Short mmCIF file of C-alpha atoms and ligand atoms in Angstrom, two decimals:
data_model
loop_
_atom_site.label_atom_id
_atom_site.label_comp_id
_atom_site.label_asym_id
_atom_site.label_seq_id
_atom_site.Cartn_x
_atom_site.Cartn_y
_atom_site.Cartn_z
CA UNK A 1 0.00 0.00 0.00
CA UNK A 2 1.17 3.31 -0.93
CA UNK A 3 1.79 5.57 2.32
CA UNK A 4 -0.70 8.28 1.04
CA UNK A 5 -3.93 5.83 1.26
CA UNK A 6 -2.58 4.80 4.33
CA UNK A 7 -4.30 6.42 7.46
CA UNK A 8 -1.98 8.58 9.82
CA UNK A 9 -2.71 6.22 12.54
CA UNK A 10 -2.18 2.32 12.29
CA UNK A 11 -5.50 0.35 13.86
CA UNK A 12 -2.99 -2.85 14.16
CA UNK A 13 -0.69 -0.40 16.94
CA UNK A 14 -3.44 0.64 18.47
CA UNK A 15 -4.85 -2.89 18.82
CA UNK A 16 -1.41 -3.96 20.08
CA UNK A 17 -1.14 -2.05 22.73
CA UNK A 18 -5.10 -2.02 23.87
CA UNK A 19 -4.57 -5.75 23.85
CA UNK A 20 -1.22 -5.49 25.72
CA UNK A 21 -3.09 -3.67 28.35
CA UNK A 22 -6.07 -5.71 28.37
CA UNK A 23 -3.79 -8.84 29.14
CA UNK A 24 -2.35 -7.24 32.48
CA UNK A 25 -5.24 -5.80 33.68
CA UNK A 26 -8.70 -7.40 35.29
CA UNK A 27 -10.69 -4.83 34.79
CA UNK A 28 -12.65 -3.51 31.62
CA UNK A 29 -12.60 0.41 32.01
CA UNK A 30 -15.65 1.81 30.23
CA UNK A 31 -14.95 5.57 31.50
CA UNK A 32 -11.76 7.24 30.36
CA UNK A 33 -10.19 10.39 32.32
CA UNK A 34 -7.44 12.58 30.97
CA UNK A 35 -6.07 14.48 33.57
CA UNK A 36 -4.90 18.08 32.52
CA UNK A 37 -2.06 20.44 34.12
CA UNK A 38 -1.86 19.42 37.40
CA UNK A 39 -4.56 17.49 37.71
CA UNK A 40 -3.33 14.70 37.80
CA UNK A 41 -4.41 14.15 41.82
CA UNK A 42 -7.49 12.58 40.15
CA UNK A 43 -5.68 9.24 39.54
CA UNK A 44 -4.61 9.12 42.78
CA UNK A 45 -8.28 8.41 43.47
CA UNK A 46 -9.00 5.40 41.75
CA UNK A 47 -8.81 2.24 44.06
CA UNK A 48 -7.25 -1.39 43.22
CA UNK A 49 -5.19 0.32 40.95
CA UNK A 50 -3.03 -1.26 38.03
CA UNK A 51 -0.59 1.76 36.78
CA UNK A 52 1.80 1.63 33.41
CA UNK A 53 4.33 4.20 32.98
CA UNK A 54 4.12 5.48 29.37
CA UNK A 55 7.45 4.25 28.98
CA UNK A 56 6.64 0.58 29.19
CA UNK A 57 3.27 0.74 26.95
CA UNK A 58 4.05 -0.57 23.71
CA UNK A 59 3.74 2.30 20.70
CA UNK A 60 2.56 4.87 23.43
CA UNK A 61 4.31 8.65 23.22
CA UNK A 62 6.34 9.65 26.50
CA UNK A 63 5.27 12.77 28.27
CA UNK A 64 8.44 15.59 28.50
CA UNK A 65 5.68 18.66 30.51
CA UNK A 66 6.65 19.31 34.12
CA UNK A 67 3.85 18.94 36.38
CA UNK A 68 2.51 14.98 34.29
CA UNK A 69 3.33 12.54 35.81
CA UNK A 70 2.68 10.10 32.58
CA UNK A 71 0.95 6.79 33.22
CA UNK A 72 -2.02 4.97 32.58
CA UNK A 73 -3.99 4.50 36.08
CA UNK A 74 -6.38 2.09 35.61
CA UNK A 75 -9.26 1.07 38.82
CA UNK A 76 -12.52 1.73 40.25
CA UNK A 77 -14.03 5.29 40.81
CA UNK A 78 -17.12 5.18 42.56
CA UNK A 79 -17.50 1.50 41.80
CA UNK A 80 -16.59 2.01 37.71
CA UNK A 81 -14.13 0.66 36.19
CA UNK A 82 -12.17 3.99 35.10
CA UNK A 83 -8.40 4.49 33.31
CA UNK A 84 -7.17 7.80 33.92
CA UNK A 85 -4.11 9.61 31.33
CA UNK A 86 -1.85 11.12 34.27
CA UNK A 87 -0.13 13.55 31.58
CA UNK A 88 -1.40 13.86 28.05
CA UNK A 89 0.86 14.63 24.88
CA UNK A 90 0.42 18.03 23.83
CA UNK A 91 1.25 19.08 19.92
CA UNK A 92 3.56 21.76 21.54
CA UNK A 93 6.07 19.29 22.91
CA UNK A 94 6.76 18.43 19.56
CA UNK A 95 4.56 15.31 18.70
CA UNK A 96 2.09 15.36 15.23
CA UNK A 97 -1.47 15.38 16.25
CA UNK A 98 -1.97 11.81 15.54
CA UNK A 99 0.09 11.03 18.27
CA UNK A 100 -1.30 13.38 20.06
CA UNK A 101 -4.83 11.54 20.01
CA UNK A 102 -3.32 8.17 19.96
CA UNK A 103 -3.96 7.43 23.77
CA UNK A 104 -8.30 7.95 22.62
CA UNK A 105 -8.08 4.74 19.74
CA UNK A 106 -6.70 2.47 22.38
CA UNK A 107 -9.53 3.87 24.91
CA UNK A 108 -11.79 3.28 22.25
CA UNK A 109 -9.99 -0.38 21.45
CA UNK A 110 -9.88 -1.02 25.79
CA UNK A 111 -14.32 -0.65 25.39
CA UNK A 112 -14.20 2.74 26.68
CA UNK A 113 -17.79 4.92 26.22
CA UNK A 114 -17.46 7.70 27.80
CA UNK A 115 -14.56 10.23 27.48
CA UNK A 116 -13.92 12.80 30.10
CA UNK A 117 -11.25 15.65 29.24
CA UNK A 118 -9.87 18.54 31.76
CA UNK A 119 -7.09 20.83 31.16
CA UNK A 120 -6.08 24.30 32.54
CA UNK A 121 -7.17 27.07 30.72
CA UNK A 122 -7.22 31.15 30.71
CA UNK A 123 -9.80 32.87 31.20
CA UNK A 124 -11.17 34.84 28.06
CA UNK A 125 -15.26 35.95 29.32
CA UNK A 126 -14.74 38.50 31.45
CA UNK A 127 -16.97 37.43 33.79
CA UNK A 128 -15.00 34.57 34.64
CA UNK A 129 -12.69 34.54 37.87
CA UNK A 130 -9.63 32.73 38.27
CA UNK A 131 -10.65 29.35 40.22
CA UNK A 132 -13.69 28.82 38.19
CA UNK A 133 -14.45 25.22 36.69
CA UNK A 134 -16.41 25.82 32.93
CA UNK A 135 -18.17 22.82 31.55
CA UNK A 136 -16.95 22.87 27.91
CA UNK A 137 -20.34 23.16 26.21
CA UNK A 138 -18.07 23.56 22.43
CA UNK A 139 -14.87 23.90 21.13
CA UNK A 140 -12.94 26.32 18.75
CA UNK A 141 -10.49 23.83 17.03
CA UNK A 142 -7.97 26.73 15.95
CA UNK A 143 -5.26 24.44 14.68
CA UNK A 144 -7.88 22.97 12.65
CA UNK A 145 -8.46 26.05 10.72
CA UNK A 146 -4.75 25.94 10.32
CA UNK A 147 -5.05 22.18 8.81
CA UNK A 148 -3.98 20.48 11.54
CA UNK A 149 -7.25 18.31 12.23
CA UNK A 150 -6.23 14.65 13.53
CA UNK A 151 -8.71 13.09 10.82
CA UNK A 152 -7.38 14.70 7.53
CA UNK A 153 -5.70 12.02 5.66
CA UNK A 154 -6.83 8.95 4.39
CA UNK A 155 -9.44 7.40 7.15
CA UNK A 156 -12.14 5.32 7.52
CA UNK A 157 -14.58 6.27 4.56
CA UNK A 158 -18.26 5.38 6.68
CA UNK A 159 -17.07 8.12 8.94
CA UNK A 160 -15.16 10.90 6.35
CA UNK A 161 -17.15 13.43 7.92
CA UNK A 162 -18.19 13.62 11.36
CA UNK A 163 -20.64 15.54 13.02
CA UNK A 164 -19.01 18.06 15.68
CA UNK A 165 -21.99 19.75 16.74
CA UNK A 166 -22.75 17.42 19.07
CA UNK A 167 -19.33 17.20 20.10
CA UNK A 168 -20.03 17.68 23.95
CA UNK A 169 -23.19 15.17 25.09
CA UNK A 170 -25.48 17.19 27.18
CA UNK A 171 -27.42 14.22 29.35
CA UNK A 172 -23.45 13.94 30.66
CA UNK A 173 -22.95 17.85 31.32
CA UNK A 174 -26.74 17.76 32.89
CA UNK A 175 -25.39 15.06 35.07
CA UNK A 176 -22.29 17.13 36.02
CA UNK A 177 -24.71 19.98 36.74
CA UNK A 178 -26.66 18.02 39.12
CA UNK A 179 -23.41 16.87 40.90
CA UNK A 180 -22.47 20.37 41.45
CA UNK A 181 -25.51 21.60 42.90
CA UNK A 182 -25.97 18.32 45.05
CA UNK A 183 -21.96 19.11 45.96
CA UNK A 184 -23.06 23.08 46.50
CA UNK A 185 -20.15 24.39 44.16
CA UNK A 186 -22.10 25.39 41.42
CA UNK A 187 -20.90 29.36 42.84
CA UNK A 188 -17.56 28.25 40.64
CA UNK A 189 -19.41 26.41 37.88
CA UNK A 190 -19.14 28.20 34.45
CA UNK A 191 -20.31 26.90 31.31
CA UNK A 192 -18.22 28.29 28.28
CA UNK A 193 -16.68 27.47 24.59
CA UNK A 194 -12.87 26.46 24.60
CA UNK A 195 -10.57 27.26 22.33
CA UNK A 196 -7.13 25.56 21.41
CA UNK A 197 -4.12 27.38 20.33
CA UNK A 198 -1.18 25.52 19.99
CA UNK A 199 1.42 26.69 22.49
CA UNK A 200 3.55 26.79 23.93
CA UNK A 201 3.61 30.84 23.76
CA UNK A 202 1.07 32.16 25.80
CA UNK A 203 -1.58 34.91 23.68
CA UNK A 204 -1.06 37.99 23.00
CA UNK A 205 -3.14 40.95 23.95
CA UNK A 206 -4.56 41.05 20.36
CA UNK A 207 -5.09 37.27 20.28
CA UNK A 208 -7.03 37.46 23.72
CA UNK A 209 -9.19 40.31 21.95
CA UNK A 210 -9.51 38.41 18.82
CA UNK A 211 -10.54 34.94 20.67
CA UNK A 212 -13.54 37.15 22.49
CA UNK A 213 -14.54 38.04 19.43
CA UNK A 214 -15.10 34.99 18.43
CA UNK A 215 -17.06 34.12 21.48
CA UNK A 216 -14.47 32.23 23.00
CA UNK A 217 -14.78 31.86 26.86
CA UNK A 218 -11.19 30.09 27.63
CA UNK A 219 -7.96 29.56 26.03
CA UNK A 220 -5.76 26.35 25.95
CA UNK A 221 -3.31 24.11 24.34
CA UNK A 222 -4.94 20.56 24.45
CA UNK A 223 -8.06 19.03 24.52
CA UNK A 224 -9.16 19.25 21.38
CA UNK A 225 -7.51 17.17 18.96
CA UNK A 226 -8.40 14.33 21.49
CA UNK A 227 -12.34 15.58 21.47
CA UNK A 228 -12.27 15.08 18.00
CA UNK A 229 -10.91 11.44 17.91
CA UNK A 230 -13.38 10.35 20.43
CA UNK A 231 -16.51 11.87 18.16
CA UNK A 232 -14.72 9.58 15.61
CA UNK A 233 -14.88 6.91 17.68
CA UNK A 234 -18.41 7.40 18.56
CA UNK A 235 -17.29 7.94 22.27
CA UNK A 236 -19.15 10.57 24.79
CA UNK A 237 -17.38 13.18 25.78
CA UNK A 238 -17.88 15.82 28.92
CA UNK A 239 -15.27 18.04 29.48
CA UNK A 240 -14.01 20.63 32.01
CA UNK A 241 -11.51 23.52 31.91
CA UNK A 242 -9.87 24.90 35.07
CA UNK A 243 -9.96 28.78 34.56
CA UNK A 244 -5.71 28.97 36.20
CA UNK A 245 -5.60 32.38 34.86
CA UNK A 246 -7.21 35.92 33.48
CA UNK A 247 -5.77 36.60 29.96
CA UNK A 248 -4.60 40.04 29.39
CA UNK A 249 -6.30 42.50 27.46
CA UNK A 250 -5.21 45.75 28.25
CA UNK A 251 -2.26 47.51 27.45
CA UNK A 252 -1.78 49.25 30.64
CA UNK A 253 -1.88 46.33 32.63
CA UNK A 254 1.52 45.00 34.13
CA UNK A 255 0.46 41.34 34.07
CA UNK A 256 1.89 38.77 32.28
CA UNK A 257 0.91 35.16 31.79
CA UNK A 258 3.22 32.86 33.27
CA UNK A 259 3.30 28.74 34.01
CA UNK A 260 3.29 28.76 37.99
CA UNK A 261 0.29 31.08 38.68
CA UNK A 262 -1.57 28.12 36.37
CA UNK A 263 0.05 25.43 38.88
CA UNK A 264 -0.36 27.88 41.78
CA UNK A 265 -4.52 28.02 40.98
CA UNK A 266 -4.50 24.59 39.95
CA UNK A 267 -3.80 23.30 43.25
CA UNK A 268 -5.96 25.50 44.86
CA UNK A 269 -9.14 23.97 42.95
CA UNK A 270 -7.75 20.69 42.59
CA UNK A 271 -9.84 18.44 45.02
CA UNK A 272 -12.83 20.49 44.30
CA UNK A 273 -12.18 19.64 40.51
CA UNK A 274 -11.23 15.97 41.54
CA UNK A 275 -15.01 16.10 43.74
CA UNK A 276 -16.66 16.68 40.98
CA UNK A 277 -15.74 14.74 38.42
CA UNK A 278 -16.12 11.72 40.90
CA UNK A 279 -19.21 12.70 41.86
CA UNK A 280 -20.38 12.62 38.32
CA UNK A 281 -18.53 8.82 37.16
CA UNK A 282 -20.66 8.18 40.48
CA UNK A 283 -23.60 9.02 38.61
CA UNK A 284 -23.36 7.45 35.74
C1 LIG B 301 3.73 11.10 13.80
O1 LIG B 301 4.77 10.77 14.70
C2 LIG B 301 4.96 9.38 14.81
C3 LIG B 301 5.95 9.15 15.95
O2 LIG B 301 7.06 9.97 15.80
C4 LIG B 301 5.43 8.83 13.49
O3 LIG B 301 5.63 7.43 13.58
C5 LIG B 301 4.35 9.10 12.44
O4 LIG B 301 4.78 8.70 11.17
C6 LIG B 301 4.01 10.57 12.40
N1 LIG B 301 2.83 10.75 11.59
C7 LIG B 301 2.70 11.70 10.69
C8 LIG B 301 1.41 11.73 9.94
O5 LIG B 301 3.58 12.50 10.46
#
């Protein structure tokens, strides 16, 4: 076969290494968690847990961010059978975006259905504050208008096209909704659109303008590419953003984005974050 009908990801690697993982473990996960910046606590949650350094998965990435731990958790939240991604591969570190994504085809191979995805984020709506948890309700893909979409390519031909405006499953974020109010945090709780940028610069002051325009409500470097693989793979998704940080949009401001007030917030909201998202696998 000629490498340009081949697709950009192989379904005999992914199979190899779901079915590496399926031989080691007892469980059958059916919820999949990938833990963003700092967030990786959540793991830490799960109980009878089987864990897999990226290192020793066969055909996964390694993580290189400070802050990711990088391993597969797999074990029981709330009696389900969860894995968790402590550390996700971001396009900024240097991998392509299939790679990126290649962690959601073995979830999908492992008989995972439902996809959760959090991540650290600025804060673009003004009306956000910095501690504030927004339900991803829809997505900006910017690299994608830049052609870097993780399903361009050759690909499976009953799915060439698939449907993004469902993207984000609403009985799951009206689930997470009840969780919050039954957990009395819904003071915090935004609901927003998130956008991707690449990384690993920061935005500018006219990018942060620009992105409002647009009716984004928080800014990022992940998430994304992996939403879009599990749509492919017909998996649910609910996601969450951390708000870590206001972006700047004013000239005369002396603030400046920077990596440890995002780790600083981050562990402030942490085990709320972690409460919730428990609360809802609880739930479902
Ligand atoms: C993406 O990166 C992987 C790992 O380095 C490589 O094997 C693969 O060929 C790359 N894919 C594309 C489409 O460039």
């Amino acid at each position: 076969m000629s490498a340009s009908n081949e697709c950009r990801y192989k379904y005999e690697e992914c199979k190899d290494t779901a079915d590496w993982l399926l031989s080691r473990i007892p469980q059958r996960p059916t919820v999949a968690i990938i833990c963003g910046s700092g967030l990786g606590g959540l793991a830490d949650l799960l109980e009878n847990r089987h864990i897999f350094p990226y290192q020793d998965i066969p055909n996964f990435p390694k993580s290189t961010v400070q802050g990711h731990a990088g391993q597969l958790v797999f074990g029981e939240l709330r009696g389900k059978q969860c894995v968790c991604m402590q550390g996700r591969f971001h396009f900024y570190e240097g991998y392509n975006i299939t790679t990126v994504t290649y962690p959601v085809r073995v979830f999908f191979l492992l008989g995972v259905e439902i996809l959760i995805v959090t991540n650290a984020a600025g804060g673009l709506n003004p009306e956000f504050s910095v501690g504030d948890i927004m339900m991803i309700k829809d997505h900006i893909n910017m690299p994608g208008f830049a052609g870097q979409n993780p399903l361009c390519g050759p690909n499976d031909e009953r799915v060439r096209f698939p449907c993004m405006s469902d993207a984000y499953d609403k009985d799951l974020a009206h689930l997470a909704q009840e969780a919050a109010e039954e957990q009395g945090c819904t003071s915090y709780i935004r609901h927003g659109v998130y956008c991707m940028l690449t990384g690993p610069t920061f935005e500018t002051i006219a990018e942060c303008r620009v992105l409002q325009m647009l009716g984004a409500d928080a800014v990022g470097m992940s998430t994304v590419p992996e939403v879009v693989v599990a749509r492919h793979c017909g998996l649910r998704v609910f996601g969450l953003s951390l708000i870590t940080n206001k972006v700047v949009t004013d000239y005369d401001s002396k603030e400046r984005a920077n990596h440890e007030e995002v780790l600083e917030t981050t562990r402030m909201r942490t085990e709320d974050l972690q409460r919730l998202v428990s609360h809802l696998v609880g739930k479902l």
